[in-house]
CSV table of N, CA and C in Angstrom, one decimal:
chain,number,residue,atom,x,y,z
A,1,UNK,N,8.4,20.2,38.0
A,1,UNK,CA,7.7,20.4,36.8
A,1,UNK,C,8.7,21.0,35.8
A,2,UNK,N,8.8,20.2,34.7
A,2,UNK,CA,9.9,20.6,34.2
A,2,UNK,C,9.0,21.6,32.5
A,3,UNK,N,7.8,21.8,32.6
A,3,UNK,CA,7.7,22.9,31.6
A,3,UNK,C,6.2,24.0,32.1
A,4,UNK,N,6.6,24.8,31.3
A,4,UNK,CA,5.4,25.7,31.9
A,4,UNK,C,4.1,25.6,32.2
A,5,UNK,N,3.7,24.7,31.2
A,5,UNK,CA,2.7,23.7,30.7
A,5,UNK,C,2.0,22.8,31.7
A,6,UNK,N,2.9,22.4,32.7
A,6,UNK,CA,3.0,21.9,33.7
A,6,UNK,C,2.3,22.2,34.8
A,7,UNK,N,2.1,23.4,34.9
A,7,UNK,CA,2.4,24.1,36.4
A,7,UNK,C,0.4,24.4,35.9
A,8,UNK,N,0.3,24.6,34.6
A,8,UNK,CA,-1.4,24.7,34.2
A,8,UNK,C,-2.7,23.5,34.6
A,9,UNK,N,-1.0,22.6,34.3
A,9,UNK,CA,-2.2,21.2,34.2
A,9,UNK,C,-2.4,20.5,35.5
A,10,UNK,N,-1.5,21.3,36.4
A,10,UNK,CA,-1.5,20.6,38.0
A,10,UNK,C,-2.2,21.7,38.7
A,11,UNK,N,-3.2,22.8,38.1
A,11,UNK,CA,-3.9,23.9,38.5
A,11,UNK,C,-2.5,24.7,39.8
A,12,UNK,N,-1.9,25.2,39.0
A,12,UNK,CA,-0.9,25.9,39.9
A,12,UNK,C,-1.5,27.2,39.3
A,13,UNK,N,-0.8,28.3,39.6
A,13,UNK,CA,-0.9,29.2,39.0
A,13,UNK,C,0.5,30.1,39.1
A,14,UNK,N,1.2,30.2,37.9
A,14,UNK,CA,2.9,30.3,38.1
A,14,UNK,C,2.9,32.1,38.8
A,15,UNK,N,4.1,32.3,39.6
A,15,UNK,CA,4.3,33.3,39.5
A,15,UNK,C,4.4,34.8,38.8
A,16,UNK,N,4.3,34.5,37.6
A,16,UNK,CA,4.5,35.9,36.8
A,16,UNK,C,3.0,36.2,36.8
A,17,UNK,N,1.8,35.7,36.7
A,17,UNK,CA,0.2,35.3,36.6
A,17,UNK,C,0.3,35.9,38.2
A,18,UNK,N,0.9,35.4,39.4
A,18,UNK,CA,0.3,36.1,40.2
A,18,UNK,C,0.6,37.6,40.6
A,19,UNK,N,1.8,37.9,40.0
A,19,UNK,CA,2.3,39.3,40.3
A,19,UNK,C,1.0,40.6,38.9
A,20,UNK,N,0.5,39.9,38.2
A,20,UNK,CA,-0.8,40.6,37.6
A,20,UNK,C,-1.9,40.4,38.1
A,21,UNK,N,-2.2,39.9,38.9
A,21,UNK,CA,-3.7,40.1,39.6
A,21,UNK,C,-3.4,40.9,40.2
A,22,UNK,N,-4.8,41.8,40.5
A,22,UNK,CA,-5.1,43.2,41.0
A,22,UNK,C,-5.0,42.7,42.5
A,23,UNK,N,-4.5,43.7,43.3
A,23,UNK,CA,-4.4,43.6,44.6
A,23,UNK,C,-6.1,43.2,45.1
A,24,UNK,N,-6.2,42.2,46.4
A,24,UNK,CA,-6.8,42.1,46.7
A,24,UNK,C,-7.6,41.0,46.6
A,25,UNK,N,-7.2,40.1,45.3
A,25,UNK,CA,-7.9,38.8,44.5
A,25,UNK,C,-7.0,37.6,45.0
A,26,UNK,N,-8.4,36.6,45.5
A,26,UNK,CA,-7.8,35.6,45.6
A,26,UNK,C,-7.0,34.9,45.0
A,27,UNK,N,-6.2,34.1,44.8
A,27,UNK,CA,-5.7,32.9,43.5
A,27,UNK,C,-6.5,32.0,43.9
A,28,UNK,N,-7.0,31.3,45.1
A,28,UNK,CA,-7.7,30.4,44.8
A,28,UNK,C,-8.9,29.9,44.1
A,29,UNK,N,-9.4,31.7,44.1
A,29,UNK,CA,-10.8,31.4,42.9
A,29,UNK,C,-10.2,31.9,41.8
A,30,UNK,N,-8.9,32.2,41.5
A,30,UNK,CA,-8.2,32.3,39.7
A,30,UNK,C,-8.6,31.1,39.0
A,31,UNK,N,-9.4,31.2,37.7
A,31,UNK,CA,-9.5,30.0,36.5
A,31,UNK,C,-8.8,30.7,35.6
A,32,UNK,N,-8.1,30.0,34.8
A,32,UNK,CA,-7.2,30.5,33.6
A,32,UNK,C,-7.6,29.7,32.7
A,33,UNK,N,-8.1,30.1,31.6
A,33,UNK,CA,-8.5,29.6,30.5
A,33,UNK,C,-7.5,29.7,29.6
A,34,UNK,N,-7.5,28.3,28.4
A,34,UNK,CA,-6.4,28.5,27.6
A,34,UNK,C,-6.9,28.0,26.6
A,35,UNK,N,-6.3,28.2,25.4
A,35,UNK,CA,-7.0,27.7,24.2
A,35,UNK,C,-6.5,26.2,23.8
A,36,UNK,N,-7.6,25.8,22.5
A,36,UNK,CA,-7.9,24.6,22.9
A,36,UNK,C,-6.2,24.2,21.8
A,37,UNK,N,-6.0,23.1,22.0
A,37,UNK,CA,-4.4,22.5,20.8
A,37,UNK,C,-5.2,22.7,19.9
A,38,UNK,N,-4.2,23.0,18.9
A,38,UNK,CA,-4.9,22.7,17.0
A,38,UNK,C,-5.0,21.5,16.5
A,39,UNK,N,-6.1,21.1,15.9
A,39,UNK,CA,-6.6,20.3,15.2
A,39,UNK,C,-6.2,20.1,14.0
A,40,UNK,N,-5.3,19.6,13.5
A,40,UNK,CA,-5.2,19.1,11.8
A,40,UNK,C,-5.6,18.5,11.0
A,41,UNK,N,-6.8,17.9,11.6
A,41,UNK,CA,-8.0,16.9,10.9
A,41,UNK,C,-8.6,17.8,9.6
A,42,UNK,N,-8.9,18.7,9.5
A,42,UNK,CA,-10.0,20.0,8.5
A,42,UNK,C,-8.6,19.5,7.6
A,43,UNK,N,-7.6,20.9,7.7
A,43,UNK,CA,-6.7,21.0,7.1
A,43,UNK,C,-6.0,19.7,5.8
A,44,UNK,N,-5.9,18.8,6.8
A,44,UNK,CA,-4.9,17.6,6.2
A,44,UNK,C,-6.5,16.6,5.2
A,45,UNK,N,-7.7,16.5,5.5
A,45,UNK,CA,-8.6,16.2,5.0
A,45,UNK,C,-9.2,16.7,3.5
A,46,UNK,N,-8.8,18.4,3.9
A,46,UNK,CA,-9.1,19.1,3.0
A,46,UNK,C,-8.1,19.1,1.3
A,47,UNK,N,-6.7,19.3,2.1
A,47,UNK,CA,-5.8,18.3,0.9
A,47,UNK,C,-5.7,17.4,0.3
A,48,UNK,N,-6.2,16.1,1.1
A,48,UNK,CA,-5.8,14.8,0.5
A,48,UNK,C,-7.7,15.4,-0.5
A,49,UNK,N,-8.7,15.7,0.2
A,49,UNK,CA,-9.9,15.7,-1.2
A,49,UNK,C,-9.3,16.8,-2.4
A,50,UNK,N,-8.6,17.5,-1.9
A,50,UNK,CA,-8.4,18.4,-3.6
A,50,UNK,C,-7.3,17.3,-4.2
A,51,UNK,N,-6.4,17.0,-3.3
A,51,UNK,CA,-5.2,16.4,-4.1
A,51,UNK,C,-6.4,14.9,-5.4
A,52,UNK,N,-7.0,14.5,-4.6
A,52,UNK,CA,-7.8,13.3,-4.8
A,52,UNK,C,-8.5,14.1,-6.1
A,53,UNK,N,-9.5,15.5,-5.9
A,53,UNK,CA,-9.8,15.6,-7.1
A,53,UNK,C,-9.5,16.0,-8.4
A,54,UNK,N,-7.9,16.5,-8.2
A,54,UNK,CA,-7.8,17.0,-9.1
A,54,UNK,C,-7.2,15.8,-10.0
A,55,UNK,N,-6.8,14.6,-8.9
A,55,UNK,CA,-6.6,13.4,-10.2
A,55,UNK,C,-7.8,12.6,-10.6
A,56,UNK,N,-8.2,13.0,-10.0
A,56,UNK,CA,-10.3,12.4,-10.9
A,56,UNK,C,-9.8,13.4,-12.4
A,57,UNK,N,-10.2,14.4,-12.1
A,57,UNK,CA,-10.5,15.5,-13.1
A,57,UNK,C,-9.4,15.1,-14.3
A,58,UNK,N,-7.8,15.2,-14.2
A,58,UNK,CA,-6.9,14.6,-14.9
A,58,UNK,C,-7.0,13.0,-15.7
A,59,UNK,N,-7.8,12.3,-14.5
A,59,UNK,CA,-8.2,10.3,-15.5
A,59,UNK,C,-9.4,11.0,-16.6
A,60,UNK,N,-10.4,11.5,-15.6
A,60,UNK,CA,-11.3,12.2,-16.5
A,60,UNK,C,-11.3,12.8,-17.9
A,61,UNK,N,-10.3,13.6,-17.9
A,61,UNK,CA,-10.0,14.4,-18.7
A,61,UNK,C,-9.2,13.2,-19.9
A,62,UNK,N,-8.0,12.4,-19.3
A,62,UNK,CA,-7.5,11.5,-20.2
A,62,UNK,C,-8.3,10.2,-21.1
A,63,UNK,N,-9.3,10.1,-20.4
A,63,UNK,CA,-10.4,8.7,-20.5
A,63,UNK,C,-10.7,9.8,-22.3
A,64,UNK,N,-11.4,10.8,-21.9
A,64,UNK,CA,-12.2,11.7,-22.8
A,64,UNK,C,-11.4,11.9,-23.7
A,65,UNK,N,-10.1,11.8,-23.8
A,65,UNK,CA,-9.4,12.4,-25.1
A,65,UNK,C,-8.7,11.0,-25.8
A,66,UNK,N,-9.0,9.8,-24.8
A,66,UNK,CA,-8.5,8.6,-25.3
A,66,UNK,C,-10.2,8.1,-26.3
A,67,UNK,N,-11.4,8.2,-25.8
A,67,UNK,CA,-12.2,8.0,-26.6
A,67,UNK,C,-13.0,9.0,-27.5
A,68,UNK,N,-12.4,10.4,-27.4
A,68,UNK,CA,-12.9,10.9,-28.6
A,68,UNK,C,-11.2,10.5,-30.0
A,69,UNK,N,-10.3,10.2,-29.7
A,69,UNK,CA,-9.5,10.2,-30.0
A,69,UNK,C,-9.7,8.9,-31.1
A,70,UNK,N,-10.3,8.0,-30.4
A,70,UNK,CA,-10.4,6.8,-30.8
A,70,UNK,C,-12.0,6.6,-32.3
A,71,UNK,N,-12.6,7.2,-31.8
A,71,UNK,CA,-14.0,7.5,-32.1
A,71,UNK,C,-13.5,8.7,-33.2
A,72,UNK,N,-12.4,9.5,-33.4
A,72,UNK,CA,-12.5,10.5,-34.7
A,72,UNK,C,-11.5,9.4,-35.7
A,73,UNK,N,-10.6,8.6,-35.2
A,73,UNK,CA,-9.9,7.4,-35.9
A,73,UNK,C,-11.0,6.7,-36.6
A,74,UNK,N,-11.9,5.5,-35.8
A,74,UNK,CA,-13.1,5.1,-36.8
A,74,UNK,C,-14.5,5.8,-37.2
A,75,UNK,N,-14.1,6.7,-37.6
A,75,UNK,CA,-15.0,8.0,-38.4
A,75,UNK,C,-14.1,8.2,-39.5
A,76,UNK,N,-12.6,8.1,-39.6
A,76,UNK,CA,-12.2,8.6,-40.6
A,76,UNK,C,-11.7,7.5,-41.6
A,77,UNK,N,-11.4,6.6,-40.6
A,77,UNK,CA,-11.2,5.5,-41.2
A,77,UNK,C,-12.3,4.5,-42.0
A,78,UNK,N,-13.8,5.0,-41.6
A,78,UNK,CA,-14.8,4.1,-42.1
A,78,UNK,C,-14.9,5.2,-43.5
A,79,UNK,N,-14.6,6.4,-43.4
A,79,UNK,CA,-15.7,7.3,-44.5
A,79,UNK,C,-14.3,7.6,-45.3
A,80,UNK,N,-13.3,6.8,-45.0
A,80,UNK,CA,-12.5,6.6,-46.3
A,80,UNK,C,-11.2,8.2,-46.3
A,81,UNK,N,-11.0,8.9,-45.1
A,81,UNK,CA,-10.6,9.9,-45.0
A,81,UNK,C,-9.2,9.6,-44.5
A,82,UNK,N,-8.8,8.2,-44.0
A,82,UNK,CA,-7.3,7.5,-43.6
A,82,UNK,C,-7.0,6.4,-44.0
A,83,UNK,N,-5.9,5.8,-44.4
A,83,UNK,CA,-5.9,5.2,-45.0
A,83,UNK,C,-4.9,4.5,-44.3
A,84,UNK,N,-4.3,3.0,-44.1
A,84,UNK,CA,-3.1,2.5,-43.4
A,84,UNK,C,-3.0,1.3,-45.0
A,85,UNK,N,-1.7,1.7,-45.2
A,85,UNK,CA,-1.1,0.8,-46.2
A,85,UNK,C,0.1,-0.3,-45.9
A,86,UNK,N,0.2,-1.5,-45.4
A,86,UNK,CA,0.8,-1.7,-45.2
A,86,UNK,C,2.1,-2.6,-46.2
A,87,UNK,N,2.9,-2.3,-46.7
A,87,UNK,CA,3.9,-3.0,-47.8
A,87,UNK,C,4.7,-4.2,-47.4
A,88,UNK,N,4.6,-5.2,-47.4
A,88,UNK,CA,5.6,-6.4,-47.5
A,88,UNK,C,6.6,-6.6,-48.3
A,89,UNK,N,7.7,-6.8,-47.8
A,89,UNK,CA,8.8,-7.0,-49.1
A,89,UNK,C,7.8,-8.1,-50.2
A,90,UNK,N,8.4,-7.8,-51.1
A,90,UNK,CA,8.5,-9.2,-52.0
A,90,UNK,C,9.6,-10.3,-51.9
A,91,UNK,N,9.1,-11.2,-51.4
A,91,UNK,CA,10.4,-12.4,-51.2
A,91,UNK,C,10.2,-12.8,-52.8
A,92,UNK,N,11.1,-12.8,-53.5
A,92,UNK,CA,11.5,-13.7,-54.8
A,92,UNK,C,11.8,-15.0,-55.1
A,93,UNK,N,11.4,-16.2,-55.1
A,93,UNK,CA,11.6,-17.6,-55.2
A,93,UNK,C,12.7,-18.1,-56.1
């Protein structure tokens, strides 16, 4: 067995574990419970939805300033408040 890890999953029970049981206790009825691996599913799930919303909220945010933007342009431009002039040379014949 080349890790400690080992010696759990083959229900051994390593040395240093048996020199702390109380005099008198079997090892064969020792259960050692261990906790469970960590899960990264919550975590890494929970990022990609904020990462995800905060570029909702940013398109959102650009959509709304591209059509109010657009919509204060033909408001000013209908009620005569802008004006685009454009000049051509004069070509002379």
């Amino acid at each position: 067995m080349r890790y400690p890890e080992d010696q759990f999953n083959a229900g051994h029970i390593p040395a240093d574990l048996l020199g702390q049981l109380p005099p008198g206790t079997d090892p064969k009825q020792i259960v050692i419970v261990r906790a469970a691996p960590r899960n990264y599913t919550g975590p890494i799930l929970l990022a990609v939805t904020i990462t995800g919303g905060i570029a909702l909220i940013i398109l959102m945010v650009a959509v709304t300033l591209h059509v109010a933007a657009a919509a204060t342009v033909a408001v000013l431009s209908a009620t005569g408040g802008v004006g685009l002039t454009l000049k051509r040379p004069h070509r002379g014949k």
